[in-house]
Amino acid sequence: MTGILKVAFKLLVNDRGKFFALLIGITFAVFLMVMMTSMFSGILTRASATVLNIGAKVWVMDPAVNNVASSIPMPDYVLNAVRSIKGVKYAVPLYSGGALVKLRSGTYQFVTVMGLDDATLFGRPALVEGKIEDIFAENAFIVVQDAEFGKLETPRVGTEFEINDHLGRVVGLARVNTSGLFGVPTLYTTFSRATTYIPSTRFTAAYVLIEPKGNGDLSYIKSEVQKLGYEALTQEEFIQKISSFYKYKTGLGINVLLMTIISFIVGLSISGQTFYTFILENLEKFGALKAIGAKGRELVFMILFQATFTALTAYGLGVGLATTLIVTARMRLPDYAAQITYANLGLAFVMVLIIAGVSSYIGIRKVIHIEPFDIFRG
Amino acid sequence: MSDLAVNARELNKWFGEGEARTFAVRDVSFEARFGEILYIVGPSGSGKTTLLSMISGILKPNSGHVLIENQDIWSLPDDGIADFRLNRIGFVFQDYHLFPRLTTVENVAIPLILKKMDWNDALKVALEYLDIVGLKARAQLPPVKLSGGEQQRVAIARAIASRPDLLIFDEPTASLDGDTGRKIVEFVKQDILSDRRCIIIVTHDSRIFEFADRIMKMEDGRITDVATGA
């Protein structure tokens, strides 16, 4: 069979015009599909940035919360009640809110403030400058050195600013694993300072973070939290909840889906049409092969091989192109939210296989029905 | 081994049914022997190509038998007929049907590749057959770089590469000028025909009748005359 596949390969690649048209069409479609899904994936990851950066195993929240930014503060008794649940190793409150910062230049900048439990500083970021104990100093804040850092006029340790008519002082610079989605700088401070400096509602804890004693305790903890009227989610479940919100409750998911489908249709049209033309042009030759003694299944293998080879080559090119663009864009644009995941690659791969399948089906139908007698008749 | 290359018995082929039924070949019986060149001649629509297709395992007759070495080829399964064509018959099509994207030698190697011969071995054997038709020097060129006569010879090399006993030529001179056409058929008679090979040629071209051993004339789907060639 390898010999006949080699013939198929030569027939395909030696017809350079059509081969390149096929490659370009499918490569472009793969590129678009991977780019669209990667951007969406990047957006979803950034939407869960706080969850990933804080790193708590279990999050307790109001059931109406559907993303980190729109937290609903809970009364203080929830923290105590959670702490008393069997299987909870420890539980700490987390403040999450927004505030306006007046910079040294006089301009204002909106920031996200994370208030960490005073006793444990659970969820603290890794510092690149300064000491963590300085967070207990007067007016102390830690600034996250991410893509939004420049919006605070690139502060250094010791830089002062004004936050809701309170003096703020930078005591450390930190780095986090993932930047946020909304282009807002992040400050870390203690829970008590956050609730003091930032005007808030009667209740202050946006989330209660739990460290369970063991994974076996999770279901019991969840059911007990549910009895309190709240919801306990593992980190993965919370990320999934946020993803579902952006996918299904905003226009984002459907728009990305539509663009991905359009890319697929473009790829399918170009590939299907070009491959069909390729088969039509070679139809008599396939008929001659049949007359010489090629069996139908050998011709089917030839066409399947041609379609699969083209699709997989274009898949590699498309993924390579998308990766190059994303890496380049990330070097130039720190805010660029796109990431290639195995799921993105898998989706594009399945779509490419469909493109190859449909294209070859069209060709196979023609070739199977060509009669060698037609070649004689001319 | 019988000296009969082809024994066709009472072949009928019609197209359409009922009142629309049209006979392309009607009650045709004939024999072709090893070592001879048999011409099938006649006007367009006389049934030559249909007859050729039936004896070469391409078009199934509505009735009748085609015996090759006492084997009725139309009793074989589909794969068996394909193998029969591959192993026993060499085709030279009117328009050659060479693959323009393959080199000349690769074109000649195709039947060998279909017979599962190793790629490199197939190319080596194909080169020997190109040598026979005098085109070894052009082995690496694509067919489109060759003249019509040369392409015809490549098609002949391809047809004989699988060492068939029956060679079928469909209008071999139709696309060639008179002189080239004569040279091709002369070459076929001198260098390709052998004691264990039969050649059947369908043609309109009376200029090459001199190379025939027998000429079978067809009209309206029937054999109207069989004459000995020049």
Coordinates of C-alpha atoms in Angstrom, one line a residue:
Chain A
M1 CA 0.0 0.0 0.0
T2 CA 2.9 2.3 0.6
G3 CA 3.7 2.6 -3.1
I4 CA 0.2 3.7 -4.0
L5 CA 0.3 6.2 -1.2
K6 CA 3.6 7.5 -2.5
V7 CA 1.9 8.0 -5.9
A8 CA -1.0 9.8 -4.1
F9 CA 1.6 12.0 -2.3
K10 CA 3.3 12.9 -5.5
L11 CA 0.1 13.6 -7.3
L12 CA -0.9 16.0 -4.5
V13 CA 2.3 17.9 -3.8
N14 CA 3.5 18.1 -7.4
D15 CA 0.3 20.0 -8.2
R16 CA 1.7 23.0 -6.3
G17 CA -1.0 25.5 -7.1
K18 CA -3.8 23.4 -5.6
F19 CA -1.7 22.0 -2.8
F20 CA -0.7 25.4 -1.6
A21 CA -4.3 26.7 -2.0
L22 CA -5.4 23.8 0.1
L23 CA -2.7 24.4 2.7
I24 CA -3.4 28.1 2.9
G25 CA -7.1 27.6 3.2
I26 CA -6.9 25.1 6.0
T27 CA -4.0 26.8 7.7
F28 CA -5.9 30.0 7.8
A29 CA -9.0 28.3 9.2
V30 CA -7.0 26.5 11.9
F31 CA -5.2 29.8 12.7
L32 CA -8.5 31.5 13.2
M33 CA -10.1 28.7 15.2
V34 CA -7.0 28.4 17.5
M35 CA -6.8 32.2 17.9
M36 CA -10.5 32.6 18.7
T37 CA -10.6 29.8 21.2
S38 CA -7.2 30.8 22.7
M39 CA -8.3 34.3 23.3
F40 CA -11.5 33.0 24.9
S41 CA -9.4 30.7 27.0
G42 CA -7.1 33.5 28.0
I43 CA -10.0 35.7 28.9
L44 CA -11.5 32.9 31.1
T45 CA -8.2 32.3 32.9
R46 CA -7.9 36.0 33.6
A47 CA -11.4 36.2 34.8
S48 CA -10.4 33.6 37.4
A49 CA -7.1 35.4 38.2
T50 CA -8.0 36.1 41.9
V51 CA -9.0 32.5 42.5
L52 CA -5.8 31.2 41.0
N53 CA -3.6 33.8 42.7
I54 CA -5.1 33.4 46.2
G55 CA -4.9 29.6 45.8
A56 CA -7.4 28.6 48.5
K57 CA -8.7 25.0 48.2
V58 CA -12.3 25.9 49.1
W59 CA -14.2 29.2 48.7
V60 CA -17.3 30.0 50.6
M61 CA -19.5 32.6 49.0
D62 CA -23.1 33.8 48.5
P63 CA -24.7 31.4 45.9
A64 CA -25.5 34.4 43.7
V65 CA -21.9 35.2 43.1
N66 CA -21.0 34.3 39.5
N67 CA -17.6 35.9 39.2
V68 CA -14.9 37.0 41.6
A69 CA -15.4 40.7 41.0
S70 CA -19.1 40.7 41.9
S71 CA -18.7 39.3 45.4
I72 CA -21.5 39.7 47.9
P73 CA -20.2 40.3 51.4
M74 CA -21.3 37.9 54.1
P75 CA -22.0 38.5 57.8
D76 CA -19.2 37.7 60.3
Y77 CA -21.0 34.8 61.8
V78 CA -20.5 32.8 58.6
L79 CA -16.7 32.8 59.3
N80 CA -17.2 31.5 62.8
A81 CA -19.8 29.0 61.7
V82 CA -17.5 27.7 59.0
R83 CA -14.6 27.4 61.4
S84 CA -16.8 25.2 63.6
I85 CA -17.6 22.7 60.8
K86 CA -16.0 19.3 61.3
G87 CA -13.3 18.8 58.7
V88 CA -12.2 22.4 58.4
K89 CA -8.5 22.8 59.3
Y90 CA -8.8 26.5 59.2
A91 CA -10.9 29.3 57.6
V92 CA -10.0 32.9 57.0
P93 CA -11.9 35.9 55.6
L94 CA -10.9 37.6 52.3
Y95 CA -11.8 41.1 51.4
S96 CA -12.2 41.9 47.7
G97 CA -13.2 45.3 46.6
G98 CA -12.4 48.3 44.5
A99 CA -11.1 51.8 45.4
L100 CA -9.9 55.0 43.8
V101 CA -6.3 55.9 44.2
K102 CA -5.0 59.4 43.8
L103 CA -1.5 59.2 42.4
R104 CA 1.4 61.6 43.0
S105 CA 0.7 63.2 39.7
G106 CA -2.8 64.1 40.8
T107 CA -4.5 61.6 38.6
Y108 CA -6.9 59.0 39.8
Q109 CA -6.7 55.3 39.1
F110 CA -9.2 52.6 40.0
V111 CA -7.6 49.6 41.8
T112 CA -8.7 46.3 43.1
V113 CA -7.9 45.8 46.8
M114 CA -7.4 42.4 48.3
G115 CA -7.6 42.3 52.1
L116 CA -5.8 39.3 53.6
D117 CA -6.6 37.7 56.9
D118 CA -4.5 39.7 59.5
A119 CA -3.5 36.6 61.5
T120 CA -2.4 34.4 58.7
L121 CA -2.0 36.5 55.5
F122 CA -3.4 33.5 53.7
G123 CA -3.3 34.0 50.0
R124 CA -0.4 36.5 50.1
P125 CA 1.5 36.9 46.8
A126 CA 5.2 36.3 46.4
L127 CA 7.2 39.4 46.9
V128 CA 9.9 40.6 44.5
E129 CA 10.8 43.6 46.7
G130 CA 10.2 44.4 50.3
K131 CA 9.3 42.3 53.3
I132 CA 5.9 40.7 54.0
E133 CA 5.9 41.7 57.7
D134 CA 5.9 45.3 56.6
I135 CA 2.3 44.8 55.5
F136 CA 1.4 45.4 59.2
A137 CA 3.1 48.8 59.2
E138 CA 1.0 51.9 59.1
N139 CA -0.8 52.6 55.8
A140 CA 1.0 49.6 54.2
F141 CA 0.0 48.2 50.8
I142 CA 1.7 45.7 48.5
V143 CA 1.5 46.5 44.8
V144 CA 1.3 43.7 42.2
Q145 CA 3.9 44.1 39.5
D146 CA 1.8 42.9 36.6
A147 CA 0.8 44.3 33.3
E148 CA -1.2 47.0 35.0
F149 CA 1.6 48.1 37.3
G150 CA 2.5 51.1 35.0
K151 CA -1.0 52.6 35.6
L152 CA 0.1 53.4 39.2
E153 CA 3.0 55.4 37.7
T154 CA 5.4 52.5 38.4
P155 CA 5.7 52.9 42.2
R156 CA 8.7 51.8 44.3
V157 CA 8.9 50.7 47.9
G158 CA 8.2 53.9 49.9
T159 CA 6.0 55.5 47.2
E160 CA 3.0 57.2 48.8
F161 CA -0.5 57.7 47.4
E162 CA -3.9 58.6 48.6
I163 CA -6.7 56.0 48.8
N164 CA -10.2 57.2 49.8
D165 CA -8.7 60.1 51.7
H166 CA -6.3 57.8 53.6
L167 CA -2.5 57.8 53.1
G168 CA -1.2 54.7 51.5
R169 CA 2.4 53.6 51.3
V170 CA 3.9 50.9 49.1
V171 CA 5.9 48.4 51.3
G172 CA 6.4 45.7 48.8
L173 CA 6.2 44.7 45.1
A174 CA 4.7 41.3 44.4
R175 CA 4.2 39.1 41.4
V176 CA 1.2 36.8 40.7
N177 CA 0.7 33.9 38.4
T178 CA -2.1 35.5 36.4
S179 CA -3.0 39.1 35.7
G180 CA -6.6 40.2 36.0
L181 CA -9.1 40.6 33.1
F182 CA -10.2 44.2 33.5
G183 CA -6.9 46.1 33.3
V184 CA -7.1 47.3 36.9
P185 CA -4.0 47.3 39.2
T186 CA -4.1 45.2 42.3
L187 CA -3.1 46.2 45.9
Y188 CA -2.8 43.8 48.8
T189 CA -3.2 44.8 52.4
T190 CA -4.6 43.4 55.6
F191 CA -8.3 42.6 56.0
S192 CA -8.7 45.1 58.8
R193 CA -7.0 47.9 56.9
A194 CA -9.0 47.1 53.8
T195 CA -12.3 47.3 55.7
T196 CA -11.2 50.5 57.4
Y197 CA -9.9 52.4 54.4
I198 CA -12.5 51.4 51.9
P199 CA -16.1 52.3 52.4
S200 CA -18.1 49.1 52.5
T201 CA -21.4 47.6 53.4
R202 CA -22.4 46.4 56.8
F203 CA -20.8 43.0 56.0
T204 CA -17.2 42.9 55.0
A205 CA -16.0 39.4 54.1
A206 CA -16.3 38.8 50.4
Y207 CA -15.2 35.2 50.7
V208 CA -14.3 32.8 53.4
L209 CA -11.3 30.6 52.4
I210 CA -11.1 27.1 53.8
E211 CA -8.3 24.7 54.2
P212 CA -10.0 21.3 54.7
K213 CA -8.3 18.6 56.8
G214 CA -8.6 16.2 53.9
N215 CA -10.3 15.7 50.5
G216 CA -12.7 13.3 52.2
D217 CA -14.2 16.2 54.2
L218 CA -15.2 18.2 51.2
S219 CA -18.7 16.9 50.7
Y220 CA -19.5 17.3 54.4
I221 CA -18.2 20.8 54.5
K222 CA -20.2 21.7 51.4
S223 CA -23.4 20.3 52.8
E224 CA -22.8 22.2 56.1
V225 CA -22.1 25.5 54.3
Q226 CA -25.2 24.9 52.2
K227 CA -27.3 24.6 55.4
L228 CA -26.0 28.1 56.3
G229 CA -27.5 29.4 53.1
Y230 CA -24.1 29.8 51.4
E231 CA -22.1 27.8 48.9
A232 CA -18.7 26.2 49.2
L233 CA -16.8 25.5 46.0
T234 CA -13.4 24.0 45.4
Q235 CA -11.0 26.1 43.4
E236 CA -11.7 24.2 40.2
E237 CA -15.5 24.5 40.8
F238 CA -15.3 28.2 41.3
I239 CA -13.2 28.6 38.2
Q240 CA -15.8 26.5 36.3
K241 CA -18.6 28.7 37.7
I242 CA -16.8 31.8 36.5
S243 CA -16.2 30.2 33.1
S244 CA -19.8 29.2 32.8
F245 CA -20.9 32.7 33.6
Y246 CA -18.7 34.2 30.8
K247 CA -19.6 31.4 28.4
Y248 CA -23.3 31.4 28.8
K249 CA -24.4 34.5 30.6
T250 CA -22.5 37.1 28.6
G251 CA -22.4 37.5 24.8
L252 CA -18.7 36.5 24.9
G253 CA -19.2 32.7 24.5
I254 CA -21.7 32.9 21.7
N255 CA -19.6 35.4 19.8
V256 CA -16.5 33.4 20.0
L257 CA -18.4 30.3 19.1
L258 CA -19.8 32.0 16.0
M259 CA -16.4 33.2 14.9
T260 CA -15.0 29.7 15.4
I261 CA -17.8 28.2 13.3
I262 CA -17.3 30.9 10.6
S263 CA -13.6 30.0 10.6
F264 CA -14.5 26.3 10.2
I265 CA -16.9 27.0 7.4
V266 CA -14.3 29.1 5.6
G267 CA -11.7 26.3 5.9
L268 CA -14.2 23.7 4.9
S269 CA -15.4 25.7 1.8
I270 CA -11.9 26.5 0.6
S271 CA -10.6 23.0 1.3
G272 CA -13.7 21.2 0.0
Q273 CA -13.9 23.2 -3.2
T274 CA -10.2 23.0 -4.0
F275 CA -10.0 19.3 -3.2
Y276 CA -13.1 18.7 -5.3
T277 CA -11.4 20.5 -8.2
F278 CA -8.3 18.5 -7.7
I279 CA -10.2 15.3 -7.9
L280 CA -12.2 16.5 -10.9
E281 CA -9.0 17.3 -12.8
N282 CA -7.5 13.9 -11.9
L283 CA -10.8 12.0 -12.4
E284 CA -9.8 10.5 -15.7
K285 CA -6.5 9.5 -14.3
F286 CA -8.2 7.7 -11.4
G287 CA -10.4 6.0 -14.0
A288 CA -7.3 5.0 -15.9
L289 CA -5.8 3.6 -12.7
K290 CA -9.0 1.6 -12.1
A291 CA -8.9 0.3 -15.7
I292 CA -5.2 -0.8 -15.2
G293 CA -6.2 -2.8 -12.1
A294 CA -6.4 -0.5 -9.1
K295 CA -9.1 -1.6 -6.7
G296 CA -11.7 0.8 -5.4
R297 CA -10.4 0.7 -1.8
E298 CA -6.9 1.6 -3.1
L299 CA -8.3 4.7 -4.7
V300 CA -10.2 5.5 -1.5
F301 CA -6.9 5.1 0.5
M302 CA -5.2 7.4 -1.9
I303 CA -7.8 10.2 -1.5
L304 CA -8.0 9.7 2.3
F305 CA -4.3 10.0 2.5
Q306 CA -4.2 13.1 0.4
A307 CA -6.9 14.8 2.4
T308 CA -5.4 13.7 5.7
F309 CA -1.9 14.7 4.8
T310 CA -3.0 18.1 3.7
A311 CA -5.2 18.7 6.7
L312 CA -2.6 17.6 9.2
T313 CA 0.2 19.7 7.6
A314 CA -2.1 22.7 7.5
Y315 CA -3.1 22.0 11.1
G316 CA 0.6 22.1 12.2
L317 CA 1.1 25.3 10.2
G318 CA -2.0 26.9 11.6
V319 CA -1.1 26.0 15.2
G320 CA 2.5 27.2 14.6
L321 CA 1.3 30.5 13.2
A322 CA -1.1 31.1 16.0
T323 CA 1.5 30.2 18.6
T324 CA 4.0 32.6 17.0
L325 CA 1.5 35.4 17.0
I326 CA 0.5 34.8 20.6
V327 CA 4.1 34.6 21.8
T328 CA 5.0 37.7 19.8
A329 CA 1.9 39.6 21.0
R330 CA 2.6 38.7 24.6
M331 CA 6.1 40.0 24.4
R332 CA 4.8 43.3 23.0
L333 CA 1.5 43.5 24.8
P334 CA 1.6 42.3 28.4
D335 CA -2.2 42.6 28.6
Y336 CA -2.7 40.3 25.7
A337 CA -5.0 37.6 27.0
A338 CA -4.6 34.5 24.9
Q339 CA -3.4 31.0 25.8
I340 CA -3.3 27.8 23.8
T341 CA -4.6 24.9 25.8
Y342 CA -4.9 21.2 24.9
A343 CA -8.7 21.8 24.6
N344 CA -8.1 24.5 22.0
L345 CA -5.8 22.2 20.0
G346 CA -8.2 19.3 20.4
L347 CA -11.1 21.3 19.1
A348 CA -9.2 22.6 16.1
F349 CA -7.9 19.1 15.4
V350 CA -11.4 17.7 15.5
M351 CA -12.6 20.4 13.1
V352 CA -9.7 19.8 10.8
L353 CA -10.5 16.1 10.8
I354 CA -14.1 17.0 9.8
I355 CA -12.7 19.2 7.0
A356 CA -10.5 16.4 5.8
G357 CA -13.4 13.9 6.1
V358 CA -15.9 16.0 4.2
S359 CA -13.4 17.0 1.5
S360 CA -12.3 13.4 1.0
Y361 CA -16.0 12.2 1.0
I362 CA -16.7 14.5 -1.9
G363 CA -13.7 13.2 -3.8
I364 CA -14.3 9.5 -2.9
R365 CA -17.9 9.7 -4.2
K366 CA -16.7 11.0 -7.6
V367 CA -13.8 8.5 -7.9
I368 CA -15.9 5.5 -6.7
H369 CA -18.5 6.2 -9.4
I370 CA -16.0 6.7 -12.3
E371 CA -16.2 3.8 -14.6
P372 CA -13.1 2.7 -16.6
F373 CA -15.5 2.3 -19.5
D374 CA -15.9 6.1 -19.5
I375 CA -12.2 6.4 -20.0
F376 CA -12.4 4.2 -23.1
R377 CA -15.4 6.2 -24.4
G378 CA -13.4 9.4 -23.9
Chain B
M1 CA -1.3 -23.9 -22.8
S2 CA -3.9 -22.9 -25.4
D3 CA -2.9 -20.7 -28.3
L4 CA -6.1 -18.8 -27.8
A5 CA -5.6 -15.5 -26.0
V6 CA -9.2 -14.5 -26.1
N7 CA -12.3 -16.6 -26.8
A8 CA -15.4 -14.4 -26.8
R9 CA -18.7 -16.3 -27.1
E10 CA -22.1 -14.7 -28.1
L11 CA -21.5 -11.4 -26.4
N12 CA -24.4 -9.1 -26.1
K13 CA -24.4 -5.6 -24.6
W14 CA -27.3 -3.3 -24.6
F15 CA -28.1 0.0 -22.9
G16 CA -31.5 1.1 -21.7
E17 CA -34.6 -1.1 -21.2
G18 CA -37.9 -1.8 -22.9
E19 CA -38.4 0.3 -26.0
A20 CA -35.4 2.4 -25.2
R21 CA -33.1 -0.7 -25.3
T22 CA -30.2 -0.2 -27.8
F23 CA -27.8 -2.9 -28.7
A24 CA -24.2 -1.8 -28.7
V25 CA -22.9 -5.3 -29.3
R26 CA -25.1 -8.1 -30.7
D27 CA -24.2 -11.8 -30.7
V28 CA -20.5 -11.3 -31.2
S29 CA -18.2 -14.3 -31.1
F30 CA -14.5 -14.3 -32.1
E31 CA -11.1 -15.6 -31.1
A32 CA -7.8 -13.9 -30.8
R33 CA -4.6 -15.9 -30.8
F34 CA -1.2 -15.4 -29.1
G35 CA 1.3 -14.0 -31.5
E36 CA -1.1 -12.0 -33.6
I37 CA -2.2 -8.4 -34.0
L38 CA -6.0 -8.2 -34.4
Y39 CA -7.6 -5.0 -35.6
I40 CA -11.1 -4.1 -34.8
V41 CA -12.3 -1.5 -37.2
G42 CA -15.6 0.1 -38.1
P43 CA -17.4 3.4 -38.0
S44 CA -18.1 5.4 -34.9
G45 CA -20.9 3.7 -32.9
S46 CA -20.3 0.3 -34.4
G47 CA -19.6 -1.2 -31.0
K48 CA -15.8 -1.5 -31.2
T49 CA -15.0 0.2 -27.8
T50 CA -17.9 -1.7 -26.1
L51 CA -16.5 -5.0 -27.4
L52 CA -13.0 -4.0 -26.3
S53 CA -14.2 -3.1 -22.8
M54 CA -16.1 -6.4 -22.4
I55 CA -13.1 -8.6 -23.4
S56 CA -10.7 -6.6 -21.1
G57 CA -12.8 -6.9 -18.0
I58 CA -14.0 -3.4 -17.9
L59 CA -17.7 -3.6 -19.0
K60 CA -19.8 -6.6 -18.1
P61 CA -21.8 -8.1 -21.0
N62 CA -25.5 -8.6 -20.6
S63 CA -25.0 -12.1 -21.9
G64 CA -22.2 -14.2 -23.3
H65 CA -18.8 -15.3 -22.1
V66 CA -15.2 -14.1 -22.3
L67 CA -12.8 -16.9 -21.8
I68 CA -9.2 -16.3 -21.2
E69 CA -7.2 -19.5 -20.8
N70 CA -10.6 -21.3 -20.3
Q71 CA -11.4 -18.9 -17.4
D72 CA -14.6 -16.9 -17.8
I73 CA -13.4 -13.6 -16.5
W74 CA -17.0 -12.4 -15.8
S75 CA -17.5 -15.1 -13.3
L76 CA -14.7 -13.6 -11.2
P77 CA -15.6 -11.3 -8.2
D78 CA -14.8 -7.5 -8.6
D79 CA -11.4 -7.8 -7.0
G80 CA -10.6 -10.8 -9.1
I81 CA -11.5 -8.9 -12.3
A82 CA -9.3 -6.0 -11.1
D83 CA -6.4 -8.4 -10.6
F84 CA -7.1 -10.0 -13.9
R85 CA -6.8 -6.6 -15.6
L86 CA -3.6 -5.8 -13.6
N87 CA -1.9 -9.1 -14.4
R88 CA -3.1 -10.1 -17.8
I89 CA -4.0 -7.0 -19.7
G90 CA -2.1 -3.9 -20.8
F91 CA -4.0 -0.8 -21.8
V92 CA -2.9 1.9 -24.2
F93 CA -5.6 4.6 -24.0
Q94 CA -6.4 6.9 -26.8
D95 CA -5.4 10.0 -24.8
Y96 CA -2.6 8.0 -23.0
H97 CA -3.9 9.1 -19.6
L98 CA -0.4 9.6 -18.2
F99 CA -0.1 11.4 -14.9
P100 CA 1.3 14.8 -15.6
R101 CA 2.5 15.3 -12.0
L102 CA 4.6 12.1 -12.1
T103 CA 7.8 11.6 -14.0
T104 CA 7.9 9.4 -17.0
V105 CA 9.5 6.5 -15.2
E106 CA 7.0 6.8 -12.3
N107 CA 4.2 6.6 -14.8
V108 CA 5.6 3.4 -16.3
A109 CA 6.0 2.0 -12.8
I110 CA 2.3 2.4 -11.9
P111 CA 1.2 -1.2 -12.7
L112 CA 4.2 -2.5 -10.8
I113 CA 3.3 -0.4 -7.8
L114 CA -0.3 -1.6 -8.0
K115 CA 1.2 -5.1 -8.0
K116 CA 2.8 -4.2 -4.6
M117 CA 6.3 -4.1 -5.9
D118 CA 8.8 -2.1 -3.8
W119 CA 8.9 1.6 -5.0
N120 CA 12.6 1.5 -6.0
D121 CA 12.4 -1.9 -7.6
A122 CA 9.4 -0.7 -9.6
L123 CA 11.3 2.3 -10.8
K124 CA 14.3 0.1 -11.9
V125 CA 12.0 -2.3 -13.8
A126 CA 10.1 0.7 -15.3
L127 CA 13.4 2.1 -16.5
E128 CA 14.2 -1.1 -18.4
Y129 CA 10.8 -0.8 -20.2
L130 CA 11.5 2.8 -21.0
D131 CA 14.7 1.6 -22.5
I132 CA 12.8 -0.8 -24.7
V133 CA 10.7 2.0 -26.0
G134 CA 13.8 4.2 -26.5
L135 CA 13.0 6.8 -23.8
K136 CA 15.4 5.9 -21.0
A137 CA 17.1 9.3 -21.4
R138 CA 13.7 11.0 -20.7
A139 CA 12.9 9.0 -17.6
Q140 CA 12.9 11.9 -15.2
L141 CA 10.9 14.3 -17.3
P142 CA 7.2 14.8 -16.8
P143 CA 5.1 13.4 -19.7
V144 CA 4.0 17.0 -20.7
K145 CA 7.6 17.6 -21.8
L146 CA 7.4 14.8 -24.3
S147 CA 6.0 14.8 -27.9
G148 CA 2.8 13.0 -28.7
G149 CA 4.7 10.0 -30.2
E150 CA 6.9 9.8 -27.1
Q151 CA 3.9 9.9 -24.8
Q152 CA 2.4 7.1 -26.8
R153 CA 5.6 5.1 -26.3
V154 CA 5.5 5.8 -22.6
A155 CA 1.9 4.6 -22.5
I156 CA 3.1 1.4 -24.3
A157 CA 5.9 1.0 -21.8
R158 CA 3.4 1.3 -19.0
A159 CA 1.1 -1.2 -20.7
I160 CA 3.8 -3.9 -21.1
A161 CA 5.6 -3.2 -17.7
S162 CA 3.3 -5.7 -16.0
R163 CA 4.1 -8.3 -18.7
P164 CA 0.5 -8.9 -19.8
D165 CA -0.5 -11.5 -22.4
L166 CA -3.1 -9.3 -23.9
L167 CA -2.4 -5.7 -25.1
I168 CA -5.3 -3.5 -25.9
F169 CA -4.8 -0.3 -27.9
D170 CA -7.6 2.1 -28.3
E171 CA -7.1 4.3 -31.4
P172 CA -3.4 4.4 -31.0
T173 CA -2.8 6.8 -33.9
A174 CA -5.7 9.1 -33.3
S175 CA -3.6 11.8 -31.7
L176 CA -0.5 11.4 -33.9
D177 CA 0.5 12.5 -37.3
G178 CA 0.6 9.8 -40.0
D179 CA 4.3 9.2 -40.0
T180 CA 4.6 9.0 -36.2
G181 CA 1.5 6.7 -36.0
R182 CA 3.0 4.3 -38.5
K183 CA 6.3 4.2 -36.7
I184 CA 4.5 3.5 -33.4
V185 CA 2.5 0.6 -34.8
E186 CA 5.6 -0.7 -36.6
F187 CA 7.5 -0.6 -33.3
V188 CA 4.7 -2.5 -31.6
K189 CA 4.7 -5.2 -34.2
Q190 CA 8.4 -5.6 -34.3
D191 CA 9.4 -5.2 -30.6
I192 CA 6.3 -5.7 -28.5
L193 CA 4.5 -8.6 -30.1
S194 CA 5.7 -12.0 -29.1
D195 CA 4.6 -15.6 -29.3
R196 CA 3.0 -15.4 -25.9
R197 CA 1.3 -12.1 -26.4
C198 CA -1.8 -11.0 -28.3
I199 CA -2.4 -7.4 -29.4
I200 CA -5.9 -6.1 -30.2
I201 CA -6.1 -2.6 -31.7
V202 CA -9.2 -0.6 -32.2
T203 CA -8.7 1.9 -35.0
H204 CA -10.2 4.0 -37.8
D205 CA -6.8 4.6 -39.3
S206 CA -6.5 2.7 -42.6
R207 CA -2.9 3.8 -43.0
I208 CA -1.8 1.3 -40.3
F209 CA -3.9 -1.7 -41.6
E210 CA -0.8 -3.2 -43.2
F211 CA 0.5 -4.2 -39.7
A212 CA -2.5 -6.3 -38.9
D213 CA -2.5 -10.1 -38.9
R214 CA -6.3 -10.0 -39.0
I215 CA -8.9 -7.3 -39.4
M216 CA -12.3 -7.7 -37.9
K217 CA -14.9 -5.3 -39.2
M218 CA -17.8 -4.2 -37.1
E219 CA -21.0 -2.5 -38.0
D220 CA -24.1 -1.9 -35.8
G221 CA -22.8 -4.0 -33.1
R222 CA -22.1 -7.0 -35.2
I223 CA -19.0 -8.5 -36.8
T224 CA -19.5 -8.1 -40.5
D225 CA -16.2 -9.3 -41.9
V226 CA -12.9 -10.9 -40.8
A227 CA -10.1 -10.5 -43.2
T228 CA -6.4 -11.4 -43.1
G229 CA -4.1 -8.4 -42.9
A230 CA -1.4 -7.4 -45.3

